[in-house]
Amino acid sequence: MQRYADRVALVTGASCGIGAAITQELLRQGLTVVGLARRVDRVKVRAHPLPDAPGKLHAIQGDVSNEESILAAFKWIKDNLSGVDVLVNNAGIQLFSLLISAPTDFWRRILDVNVLGLSICTREAVQDMLARGVDDGFIIHISSLAAHTPPYNSDLAMYYASKHAVNTLLEGLRKDLVARGSKIRVGAISPGLVKTEIFSHSKKITSDIFNVAPCLEAEDVANAVVYMLFQHPRVQTIDNP
Ligand code: NDP
């Protein structure tokens, strides 16, 4: 982890759940972490550095479904820190939306955050790394088991499709970087059920599910991020379910 001490990581969706846990773990490993979310006050509370964590947290407000907001965040990082060395595309939403009847807006919201927001953040981070000659940069997508299976429920098909897209986009990015001879690494993590607030707006699945189904804790996913970063530069963990 020495390699990334004092380097800058951007974690999207850092105000709770997996993103907050990843932020805290990277702070513990000595990185400077920019935690981005719409509810910036919650980033400060939920992702605050744990005692003795050497890293520094910068909580910034941002909406990954809004390109201007993303560009403003990257500009803030460029103006105030060196740039982004590690990007963790964690922000994601899950909305139940049947393909034969859901309002288009539901699908748009899923795709704007899970696919387009992730793609814009990735483009900006890679451009920044290439411009600064950062050859040990790392892009990590928080994908899902949903990227590897058919939809569990018919009303989750758009969410599953968004996560299938995430893994396809990752492979496209990897090929692009390899073709350029870049050593920037990419990887995805595909967790199963994780105990977070992801179902907090759902009437269909409530947090009771965590009492009956086996589930991971957000810290488990954060540890997987550290595992990927910690490997020798020759090791690229493409997907870490
Ligand atoms: P939570 O609902 O607990 O957290 C989601 C995070 O994303 C929040 O910090 C939220 O911040 C942020 N977010 C949502 N929309 C936006 C937006 N438009 N702009 C910026 N930030 C946004 O979910 P999880 O922690 O569970 O999920 C994190 C990731 O893990 C997601 O990509 C999810 O798909 C994936 N995942 C989750 C699993 C689970 O079972 N929990 C399983 C597999 C994958 P705010 O609202 O403040 O903006």
XYZ file of N, CA, C and O in Angstrom, residues 19-205:
748
model
N -19.484 2.668 -0.163
C -18.599 3.807 -0.478
C -17.975 4.407 0.776
O -16.791 4.789 0.777
N -18.753 4.503 1.854
C -18.209 5.039 3.107
C -17.150 4.096 3.662
O -16.088 4.535 4.146
N -17.413 2.793 3.579
C -16.440 1.810 4.095
C -15.151 1.837 3.278
O -14.049 1.762 3.834
N -15.280 1.957 1.951
C -14.077 2.020 1.097
C -13.276 3.278 1.443
O -12.046 3.244 1.570
N -13.977 4.388 1.608
C -13.302 5.645 1.941
C -12.520 5.494 3.241
O -11.336 5.861 3.324
N -13.157 4.936 4.253
C -12.471 4.780 5.540
C -11.260 3.865 5.431
O -10.218 4.116 6.034
N -11.397 2.805 4.641
C -10.274 1.864 4.510
C -9.112 2.509 3.765
O -7.941 2.334 4.143
N -9.413 3.292 2.725
C -8.326 3.957 1.986
C -7.652 5.016 2.864
O -6.434 5.214 2.792
N -8.429 5.682 3.708
C -7.846 6.650 4.645
C -6.916 5.928 5.619
O -5.842 6.421 5.975
N -7.336 4.732 6.037
C -6.519 3.935 6.956
C -5.196 3.541 6.302
O -4.181 3.368 6.964
N -5.234 3.410 4.972
C -4.025 3.024 4.228
C -3.194 4.236 3.827
O -2.224 4.108 3.084
N -3.621 5.445 4.252
C -2.775 6.624 4.042
C -3.064 7.424 2.789
O -2.321 8.358 2.473
N -4.107 7.062 2.064
C -4.420 7.848 0.870
C -5.155 9.125 1.252
O -5.789 9.205 2.315
N -5.046 10.131 0.395
C -5.914 11.297 0.491
C -7.178 10.934 -0.288
O -7.090 10.572 -1.465
N -8.325 10.988 0.377
C -9.544 10.509 -0.284
C -10.548 11.638 -0.461
O -10.882 12.345 0.492
N -11.002 11.792 -1.705
C -12.105 12.698 -1.997
C -13.370 11.842 -2.012
O -13.535 10.974 -2.864
N -14.229 12.058 -1.024
C -15.486 11.325 -0.930
C -16.598 12.175 -1.515
O -16.886 13.254 -1.017
N -17.186 11.695 -2.586
C -18.204 12.476 -3.298
C -19.586 11.855 -3.103
O -19.738 10.631 -3.159
N -20.569 12.696 -2.880
C -21.972 12.249 -2.827
C -22.852 13.488 -2.859
O -22.366 14.610 -2.691
N -24.141 13.283 -3.080
C -25.061 14.430 -3.023
C -25.193 14.891 -1.575
O -25.202 16.065 -1.294
N -25.277 13.949 -0.641
C -25.428 14.307 0.787
C -24.037 14.429 1.408
O -23.569 13.535 2.105
N -23.418 15.588 1.136
C -22.015 15.750 1.541
C -21.840 15.723 3.060
O -20.818 15.245 3.579
N -22.854 16.205 3.795
C -22.733 16.182 5.260
C -22.597 14.756 5.785
O -21.920 14.510 6.781
N -23.290 13.846 5.099
C -23.204 12.449 5.532
C -21.844 11.840 5.217
O -21.416 10.905 5.879
N -21.191 12.340 4.163
C -19.828 11.841 3.880
C -18.938 12.154 5.075
O -18.178 11.304 5.549
N -19.073 13.395 5.575
C -18.211 13.805 6.697
C -18.441 12.926 7.924
O -17.518 12.629 8.678
N -19.693 12.500 8.127
C -20.021 11.715 9.322
C -19.722 10.227 9.112
O -19.022 9.589 9.900
N -20.233 9.683 8.007
C -20.132 8.230 7.798
C -18.749 7.770 7.346
O -18.381 6.617 7.562
N -18.027 8.659 6.639
C -16.737 8.232 6.091
C -15.579 8.922 6.803
O -14.462 8.942 6.299
N -15.846 9.484 7.971
C -14.778 10.216 8.675
C -13.618 9.271 8.989
O -13.829 8.073 9.215
N -12.400 9.788 8.981
C -11.253 8.904 9.239
C -11.365 8.240 10.608
O -11.741 8.888 11.593
N -11.063 6.954 10.673
C -11.045 6.243 11.953
C -9.814 6.691 12.743
O -8.856 7.219 12.158
N -9.838 6.512 14.087
C -8.685 6.946 14.887
C -7.381 6.365 14.326
O -7.342 5.215 13.937
N -6.375 7.209 14.246
C -5.048 6.814 13.764
C -4.962 6.606 12.251
O -3.921 6.182 11.749
N -6.044 6.859 11.534
C -5.947 6.743 10.063
C -5.129 7.927 9.548
O -5.464 9.077 9.820
N -4.036 7.656 8.835
C -3.161 8.751 8.420
C -3.700 9.574 7.253
O -3.249 10.689 7.015
N -4.655 9.030 6.508
C -5.136 9.729 5.314
C -5.998 10.934 5.637
O -6.482 11.102 6.754
N -6.172 11.781 4.616
C -6.990 12.994 4.803
C -8.236 12.886 3.934
O -8.154 12.544 2.758
N -9.384 13.220 4.544
C -10.664 13.157 3.809
C -11.066 14.542 3.328
O -11.035 15.517 4.081
N -11.455 14.623 2.054
C -12.097 15.822 1.515
C -13.494 15.395 1.064
O -13.619 14.604 0.119
N -14.504 15.881 1.755
C -15.882 15.544 1.375
C -16.388 16.597 0.403
O -16.365 17.791 0.717
N -16.793 16.168 -0.790
C -17.317 17.160 -1.726
C -18.682 16.732 -2.249
O -18.974 15.543 -2.393
N -19.479 17.749 -2.498
C -20.836 17.499 -2.985
C -20.797 17.239 -4.480
O -20.104 17.946 -5.223
N -21.504 16.213 -4.928
C -21.517 15.930 -6.364
C -22.612 14.944 -6.707
O -23.013 14.125 -5.876
N -23.086 15.058 -7.935
C -24.158 14.186 -8.428
C -23.649 13.531 -9.708
O -23.455 14.213 -10.721
N -23.433 12.221 -9.679
C -22.844 11.565 -10.853
C -23.837 11.397 -12.002
O -23.468 10.963 -13.080
N -25.106 11.750 -11.766
C -26.060 11.716 -12.885
C -26.063 13.046 -13.643
O -26.849 13.236 -14.568
N -25.179 13.951 -13.232
C -25.127 15.283 -13.829
C -23.682 15.553 -14.287
O -22.778 15.665 -13.461
N -23.488 15.633 -15.596
C -22.114 15.759 -16.125
C -21.420 17.008 -15.588
O -20.240 16.967 -15.245
N -22.150 18.116 -15.528
C -21.517 19.360 -15.036
C -20.996 19.185 -13.618
O -19.933 19.700 -13.251
N -21.787 18.481 -12.817
C -21.392 18.252 -11.431
C -20.119 17.399 -11.371
O -19.207 17.655 -10.572
N -20.047 16.400 -12.235
C -18.836 15.555 -12.263
C -17.626 16.385 -12.684
O -16.551 16.323 -12.055
N -17.804 17.174 -13.736
C -16.672 17.973 -14.234
C -16.209 18.973 -13.170
O -15.009 19.218 -13.008
N -17.178 19.530 -12.428
C -16.825 20.475 -11.361
C -16.014 19.768 -10.277
O -15.056 20.332 -9.720
N -16.371 18.532 -9.980
C -15.630 17.777 -8.952
C -14.193 17.530 -9.410
O -13.239 17.711 -8.639
N -14.030 17.126 -10.665
C -12.671 16.882 -11.169
C -11.861 18.173 -11.198
O -10.666 18.168 -10.926
N -12.532 19.298 -11.530
C -11.820 20.587 -11.531
C -11.376 20.937 -10.108
O -10.254 21.391 -9.887
N -12.249 20.684 -9.135
C -11.896 20.972 -7.740
C -10.664 20.157 -7.346
O -9.735 20.675 -6.704
N -10.666 18.892 -7.758
C -9.530 18.028 -7.388
C -8.249 18.532 -8.052
O -7.191 18.580 -7.430
N -8.361 18.927 -9.322
C -7.173 19.427 -10.041
C -6.660 20.718 -9.399
O -5.464 20.906 -9.228
N -7.590 21.610 -9.027
C -7.186 22.898 -8.452
C -6.627 22.767 -7.037
O -5.776 23.550 -6.624
N -7.148 21.794 -6.289
C -6.803 21.724 -4.867
C -5.879 20.568 -4.490
O -5.234 20.600 -3.435
N -5.856 19.528 -5.332
C -4.972 18.380 -5.079
C -4.259 18.110 -6.399
O -4.504 18.792 -7.379
N -3.455 17.111 -6.475
C -2.704 16.906 -7.717
C -3.585 16.430 -8.871
O -3.428 16.835 -10.026
N -4.531 15.563 -8.564
C -5.351 14.928 -9.594
C -5.783 13.576 -9.051
O -5.460 13.240 -7.914
N -6.498 12.811 -9.858
C -7.007 11.521 -9.367
C -6.054 10.393 -9.759
O -5.795 10.169 -10.940
N -5.540 9.687 -8.751
C -4.663 8.541 -9.005
C -5.431 7.218 -8.936
O -5.049 6.238 -9.574
N -6.469 7.208 -8.106
C -7.298 6.001 -7.948
C -8.758 6.449 -7.999
O -9.151 7.371 -7.284
N -9.521 5.827 -8.867
C -10.961 6.130 -8.937
C -11.745 4.881 -8.545
O -11.527 3.808 -9.124
N -12.631 5.030 -7.559
C -13.532 3.929 -7.224
C -14.947 4.365 -7.601
O -15.550 5.224 -6.950
N -15.442 3.799 -8.689
C -16.804 4.086 -9.152
C -17.769 3.224 -8.350
O -18.076 2.089 -8.718
N -18.224 3.792 -7.238
C -19.089 3.028 -6.339
C -20.542 3.465 -6.407
O -21.446 2.645 -6.223
N -20.809 4.756 -6.659
C -22.195 5.258 -6.619
C -23.084 4.396 -7.512
O -22.747 4.111 -8.660
N -24.200 3.979 -6.972
C -25.115 3.147 -7.755
C -26.483 3.143 -7.109
O -26.613 3.326 -5.896
N -27.487 2.979 -7.941
C -28.853 2.893 -7.406
C -29.555 1.670 -7.986
O -29.233 1.215 -9.087
N -30.498 1.182 -7.189
C -31.295 0.036 -7.616
C -32.760 0.441 -7.497
O -33.227 0.723 -6.388
N -33.455 0.507 -8.629
C -34.883 0.840 -8.590
C -35.651 -0.327 -9.207
O -35.254 -0.840 -10.248
N -36.724 -0.718 -8.561
C -37.545 -1.795 -9.111
C -38.402 -1.205 -10.229
O -39.126 -0.224 -10.004
N -38.299 -1.735 -11.417
C -38.974 -1.118 -12.561
C -39.241 -2.171 -13.626
O -38.329 -2.613 -14.318
N -40.498 -2.566 -13.754
C -40.860 -3.585 -14.750
C -40.632 -3.055 -16.161
O -40.938 -1.896 -16.458
N -40.141 -3.921 -17.024
C -39.843 -3.495 -18.400
C -41.112 -3.196 -19.194
O -41.070 -2.447 -20.174
N -42.239 -3.750 -18.797
C -43.459 -3.514 -19.584
C -44.297 -2.363 -19.040
O -45.283 -1.989 -19.656
N -43.904 -1.776 -17.919
C -44.782 -0.733 -17.374
C -44.076 0.398 -16.615
O -44.716 1.384 -16.279
N -42.804 0.285 -16.361
C -42.150 1.314 -15.521
C -42.028 2.638 -16.268
O -41.883 2.656 -17.495
N -42.083 3.739 -15.533
C -41.856 5.027 -16.178
C -40.431 5.105 -16.714
O -39.498 4.609 -16.077
N -40.282 5.740 -17.865
C -38.954 5.856 -18.488
C -37.956 6.482 -17.523
O -36.776 6.131 -17.503
N -38.457 7.407 -16.710
C -37.568 8.114 -15.794
C -36.835 7.157 -14.844
O -35.678 7.402 -14.490
N -37.519 6.078 -14.448
C -36.862 5.102 -13.566
C -35.640 4.510 -14.274
O -34.564 4.397 -13.701
N -35.848 4.110 -15.536
C -34.732 3.496 -16.280
C -33.624 4.520 -16.479
O -32.453 4.203 -16.348
N -34.029 5.762 -16.810
C -33.036 6.813 -17.062
C -32.183 7.051 -15.808
O -30.965 7.191 -15.895
N -32.852 7.064 -14.650
C -32.108 7.313 -13.411
C -31.090 6.211 -13.161
O -29.947 6.469 -12.773
N -31.485 4.953 -13.372
C -30.560 3.826 -13.174
C -29.364 3.957 -14.118
O -28.200 3.868 -13.705
N -29.671 4.202 -15.396
C -28.588 4.238 -16.392
C -27.713 5.475 -16.216
O -26.489 5.415 -16.402
N -28.323 6.604 -15.850
C -27.540 7.837 -15.653
C -26.491 7.654 -14.555
O -25.360 8.111 -14.685
N -26.888 7.022 -13.458
C -25.945 6.853 -12.333
C -25.011 5.665 -12.583
O -23.781 5.809 -12.563
N -25.601 4.490 -12.828
C -24.806 3.255 -12.837
C -23.925 3.117 -14.074
O -22.883 2.457 -14.019
N -24.351 3.710 -15.201
C -23.601 3.501 -16.451
C -22.952 4.801 -16.945
O -21.740 4.879 -17.107
N -23.768 5.840 -17.170
C -23.201 7.069 -17.744
C -22.319 7.810 -16.743
O -21.240 8.287 -17.084
N -22.792 7.927 -15.497
C -21.998 8.614 -14.474
C -20.655 7.927 -14.301
O -19.595 8.567 -14.262
N -20.707 6.597 -14.219
C -19.467 5.798 -14.088
C -18.550 6.033 -15.292
O -17.337 6.172 -15.154
N -19.146 6.111 -16.486
C -18.328 6.274 -17.704
C -17.697 7.662 -17.760
O -16.539 7.815 -18.182
N -18.454 8.680 -17.360
C -17.908 10.049 -17.394
C -16.778 10.175 -16.364
O -15.712 10.721 -16.662
N -17.015 9.663 -15.162
C -15.950 9.707 -14.133
C -14.706 8.978 -14.622
O -13.573 9.451 -14.433
N -14.907 7.828 -15.254
C -13.772 7.039 -15.749
C -13.000 7.821 -16.810
O -11.760 7.900 -16.765
N -13.733 8.385 -17.776
C -13.060 9.162 -18.841
C -12.236 10.303 -18.242
O -11.072 10.498 -18.595
N -12.848 11.037 -17.323
C -12.141 12.183 -16.742
C -10.914 11.738 -15.960
O -9.859 12.377 -16.024
N -11.055 10.645 -15.214
C -9.916 10.166 -14.411
C -8.786 9.689 -15.316
O -7.613 10.014 -15.088
N -9.122 8.911 -16.347
C -8.071 8.383 -17.234
C -7.395 9.518 -17.984
O -6.161 9.549 -18.106
N -8.179 10.485 -18.473
C -7.579 11.639 -19.169
C -6.594 12.362 -18.249
O -5.510 12.758 -18.660
N -7.016 12.532 -17.005
C -6.173 13.216 -16.017
C -4.890 12.422 -15.765
O -3.790 12.975 -15.716
N -5.037 11.098 -15.615
C -3.840 10.257 -15.381
C -2.896 10.315 -16.574
O -1.683 10.451 -16.417
N -3.455 10.210 -17.778
C -2.612 10.221 -18.979
C -1.895 11.567 -19.104
O -0.701 11.628 -19.407
N -2.630 12.666 -18.838
C -2.035 14.003 -18.982
C -0.894 14.211 -17.989
O 0.084 14.898 -18.285
N -1.007 13.600 -16.792
C 0.026 13.786 -15.754
C 1.083 12.681 -15.792
O 1.965 12.631 -14.943
N 0.932 11.752 -16.764
C 1.902 10.664 -16.858
C 1.827 9.697 -15.687
O 2.812 9.084 -15.313
N 0.650 9.574 -15.099
C 0.466 8.634 -13.977
C 0.290 7.234 -14.562
O -0.727 6.933 -15.185
N 1.295 6.393 -14.376
C 1.243 5.078 -15.010
C 0.824 3.971 -14.041
O 0.751 2.813 -14.426
N 0.619 4.347 -12.780
C 0.175 3.336 -11.822
C -1.236 3.657 -11.313
O -1.615 3.245 -10.224
N -1.982 4.401 -12.109
C -3.365 4.717 -11.725
C -4.206 3.448 -11.664
O -3.822 2.395 -12.194
N -5.346 3.578 -10.988
C -6.220 2.395 -10.844
C -7.676 2.845 -10.937
O -8.084 3.798 -10.269
N -8.438 2.149 -11.778
C -9.885 2.400 -11.884
C -10.598 1.143 -11.386
O -10.369 0.048 -11.918
N -11.425 1.308 -10.370
C -12.174 0.155 -9.844
C -13.663 0.446 -9.929
O -14.148 1.464 -9.419
N -14.384 -0.450 -10.600
C -15.843 -0.337 -10.653
C -16.460 -1.250 -9.588
O -16.087 -2.436 -9.514
N -17.382 -0.716 -8.796
C -18.154 -1.600 -7.918
C -19.338 -2.089 -8.741
O -20.307 -1.364 -8.972
N -19.194 -3.297 -9.212
C -20.224 -3.909 -10.059
C -21.168 -4.708 -9.162
O -21.563 -4.221 -8.095
N -21.493 -5.904 -9.539
C -22.430 -6.701 -8.740
C -22.454 -8.121 -9.281
O -22.134 -8.360 -10.450
N -22.889 -9.033 -8.425
C -23.168 -10.393 -8.895
C -24.192 -10.316 -10.026
O -24.230 -11.174 -10.913
N -25.013 -9.255 -9.989
C -26.045 -9.062 -11.028
C -25.434 -8.939 -12.417
O -26.125 -9.127 -13.419
N -24.135 -8.638 -12.481
C -23.467 -8.513 -13.787
C -23.181 -9.877 -14.396
O -22.795 -9.965 -15.554
N -23.363 -10.929 -13.606
C -22.932 -12.254 -14.058
C -24.086 -13.236 -14.209
O -23.848 -14.398 -14.525
N -25.291 -12.795 -13.900
C -26.419 -13.733 -13.942
C -27.613 -13.058 -14.629
O -27.662 -11.832 -14.736
N -28.602 -13.853 -15.048
C -29.844 -13.241 -15.525
C -30.565 -12.601 -14.348
O -30.271 -12.918 -13.189
N -31.507 -11.680 -14.597
C -32.177 -11.007 -13.475
C -32.908 -11.970 -12.558
O -33.573 -12.893 -13.015
N -32.754 -11.702 -11.255
C -33.420 -12.515 -10.237
C -34.927 -12.273 -10.278
O -35.731 -13.181 -10.155
N -35.303 -11.000 -10.455
C -36.721 -10.613 -10.581
C -36.889 -9.858 -11.888
O -35.983 -9.142 -12.307
N -38.083 -9.933 -12.493
C -38.312 -9.218 -13.749
C -38.198 -7.708 -13.544
O -37.760 -6.987 -14.441
N -38.544 -7.232 -12.356
C -38.493 -5.779 -12.161
C -37.094 -5.271 -11.784
O -36.914 -4.097 -11.463
N -36.124 -6.180 -11.814
C -34.740 -5.739 -11.595
C -33.914 -5.805 -12.875
O -32.702 -5.618 -12.853
N -34.591 -6.075 -14.012
C -33.846 -6.301 -15.266
C -33.008 -5.090 -15.654
O -31.874 -5.242 -16.120
N -33.541 -3.868 -15.468
C -32.760 -2.696 -15.885
C -31.529 -2.524 -14.985
O -30.458 -2.141 -15.448
N -31.681 -2.805 -13.698
C -30.518 -2.751 -12.794
C -29.483 -3.788 -13.223
O -28.290 -3.491 -13.327
N -29.940 -5.021 -13.481
C -29.007 -6.064 -13.920
C -28.325 -5.648 -15.226
O -27.127 -5.829 -15.408
N -29.131 -5.087 -16.150
C -28.555 -4.656 -17.439
C -27.474 -3.604 -17.201
O -26.424 -3.606 -17.856
N -27.722 -2.707 -16.244
C -26.722 -1.656 -15.977
C -25.429 -2.274 -15.455
O -24.332 -1.817 -15.785
N -25.530 -3.306 -14.651
C -24.309 -3.928 -14.105
C -23.613 -4.804 -15.149
O -22.382 -4.899 -15.163
N -24.403 -5.444 -16.060
C -23.768 -6.139 -17.189
C -22.982 -5.115 -18.004
O -21.867 -5.385 -18.461
N -23.569 -3.926 -18.187
C -22.890 -2.861 -18.950
C -21.591 -2.461 -18.255
O -20.567 -2.233 -18.909
N -21.624 -2.367 -16.935
C -20.421 -1.969 -16.186
C -19.253 -2.903 -16.517
O -18.134 -2.465 -16.794
N -19.518 -4.205 -16.523
C -18.416 -5.149 -16.779
C -17.956 -5.094 -18.233
O -16.763 -5.225 -18.523
N -18.903 -4.870 -19.154
C -18.518 -4.740 -20.567
C -17.667 -3.481 -20.761
O -16.663 -3.493 -21.482
N -18.069 -2.401 -20.099
C -17.312 -1.144 -20.206
C -15.912 -1.310 -19.624
O -14.942 -0.750 -20.140
N -15.807 -2.077 -18.561
C -14.497 -2.291 -17.942
C -13.563 -3.007 -18.909
O -12.397 -2.642 -19.060
N -14.091 -4.029 -19.570
C -13.256 -4.791 -20.504
C -12.854 -3.916 -21.701
O -11.718 -3.983 -22.177
N -13.771 -3.078 -22.161
C -13.430 -2.158 -23.248
C -12.321 -1.202 -22.823
O -11.370 -0.948 -23.575
N -12.433 -0.680 -21.614
C -11.417 0.241 -21.085
C -10.064 -0.445 -20.976
O -9.022 0.100 -21.346
N -10.090 -1.663 -20.458
C -8.829 -2.413 -20.291
C -8.134 -2.589 -21.646
O -6.933 -2.354 -21.771
N -8.927 -2.953 -22.653
C -8.341 -3.168 -23.986
C -7.761 -1.861 -24.532
O -6.700 -1.847 -25.151
N -8.469 -0.752 -24.302
C -8.011 0.549 -24.783
C -6.674 0.910 -24.132
O -5.725 1.338 -24.798
N -6.591 0.700 -22.813
C -5.360 1.050 -22.095
C -4.198 0.159 -22.534
O -3.077 0.635 -22.713
N -4.476 -1.141 -22.715
C -3.425 -2.067 -23.161
C -2.934 -1.642 -24.546
O -1.732 -1.594 -24.806
N -3.871 -1.265 -25.428
C -3.493 -0.864 -26.798
C -2.588 0.372 -26.773
O -1.738 0.544 -27.635
N -2.780 1.238 -25.763
C -1.937 2.437 -25.648
C -0.625 2.165 -24.934
O 0.185 3.074 -24.739
N -0.463 0.956 -24.434
C 0.751 0.638 -23.685
C 0.742 1.231 -22.286
O 1.781 1.351 -21.642
N -0.436 1.619 -21.825
C -0.540 2.206 -20.487
C -0.524 1.126 -19.415
O -1.036 0.026 -19.612
N 0.055 1.470 -18.267
C 0.084 0.522 -17.140
C -1.039 0.829 -16.143
O -1.078 0.249 -15.059
N -1.914 1.770 -16.485
C -3.074 2.033 -15.614
C -3.874 0.740 -15.516
O -4.155 0.098 -16.529
N -4.199 0.372 -14.261
C -4.916 -0.892 -14.077
C -6.413 -0.661 -13.867
O -6.819 0.411 -13.411
N -7.196 -1.661 -14.201
C -8.646 -1.571 -14.026
C -9.128 -2.860 -13.367
O -8.488 -3.898 -13.484
N -10.235 -2.770 -12.675
C -10.801 -3.970 -12.068
C -12.211 -3.718 -11.591
O -12.631 -2.563 -11.440
N -12.934 -4.789 -11.404
C -14.304 -4.678 -10.890
C -14.458 -5.603 -9.695
O -13.758 -6.609 -9.578
N -15.366 -5.225 -8.825
C -15.729 -6.088 -7.699
C -17.214 -6.367 -7.829
O -18.015 -5.446 -8.041
N -17.570 -7.636 -7.715
C -18.960 -8.036 -7.948
C -19.556 -8.686 -6.702
O -19.690 -9.909 -6.629
N -19.932 -7.882 -5.719
C -20.460 -8.486 -4.491
C -21.862 -9.065 -4.680
O -22.612 -8.617 -5.554
N -22.161 -10.034 -3.826
C -23.557 -10.471 -3.685
C -24.240 -9.490 -2.742
O -23.884 -8.315 -2.682
N -25.194 -9.974 -1.979
C -25.945 -9.088 -1.076
C -25.029 -8.481 -0.006
O -24.275 -9.202 0.656
N -25.090 -7.165 0.129
C -24.293 -6.461 1.144
C -25.247 -5.653 2.018
O -26.154 -4.975 1.512
N -25.001 -5.709 3.328
C -25.898 -5.036 4.281
C -25.655 -3.524 4.234
O -24.708 -3.004 4.844
N -26.491 -2.816 3.459
C -26.378 -1.354 3.332
C -27.789 -0.765 3.275
O -28.769 -1.469 3.494
N -27.851 0.497 2.882
C -29.155 1.167 2.782
C -29.747 1.085 1.386
O -30.672 1.821 1.063
N -29.209 0.208 0.544
C -29.617 0.214 -0.862
C -31.112 -0.050 -1.046
O -31.712 0.396 -2.020
N -31.721 -0.760 -0.093
C -33.161 -1.039 -0.218
C -34.012 -0.064 0.584
O -35.208 -0.277 0.748
N -33.405 1.017 1.077
C -34.139 1.882 2.005
C -35.338 2.575 1.360
O -36.271 2.966 2.038
N -35.324 2.717 0.023
C -36.460 3.370 -0.648
C -37.397 2.355 -1.290
O -38.310 2.712 -2.022
N -37.161 1.086 -1.020
C -37.956 0.054 -1.676
C -39.044 -0.474 -0.749
O -38.787 -0.746 0.416
N -40.246 -0.615 -1.302
C -41.317 -1.244 -0.514
C -41.258 -2.751 -0.703
O -41.763 -3.507 0.089
N -40.619 -3.162 -1.795
C -40.626 -4.575 -2.151
C -39.621 -5.386 -1.327
O -39.934 -6.432 -0.798
N -38.397 -4.893 -1.254
C -37.392 -5.554 -0.408
C -37.044 -4.590 0.707
O -36.641 -3.460 0.457
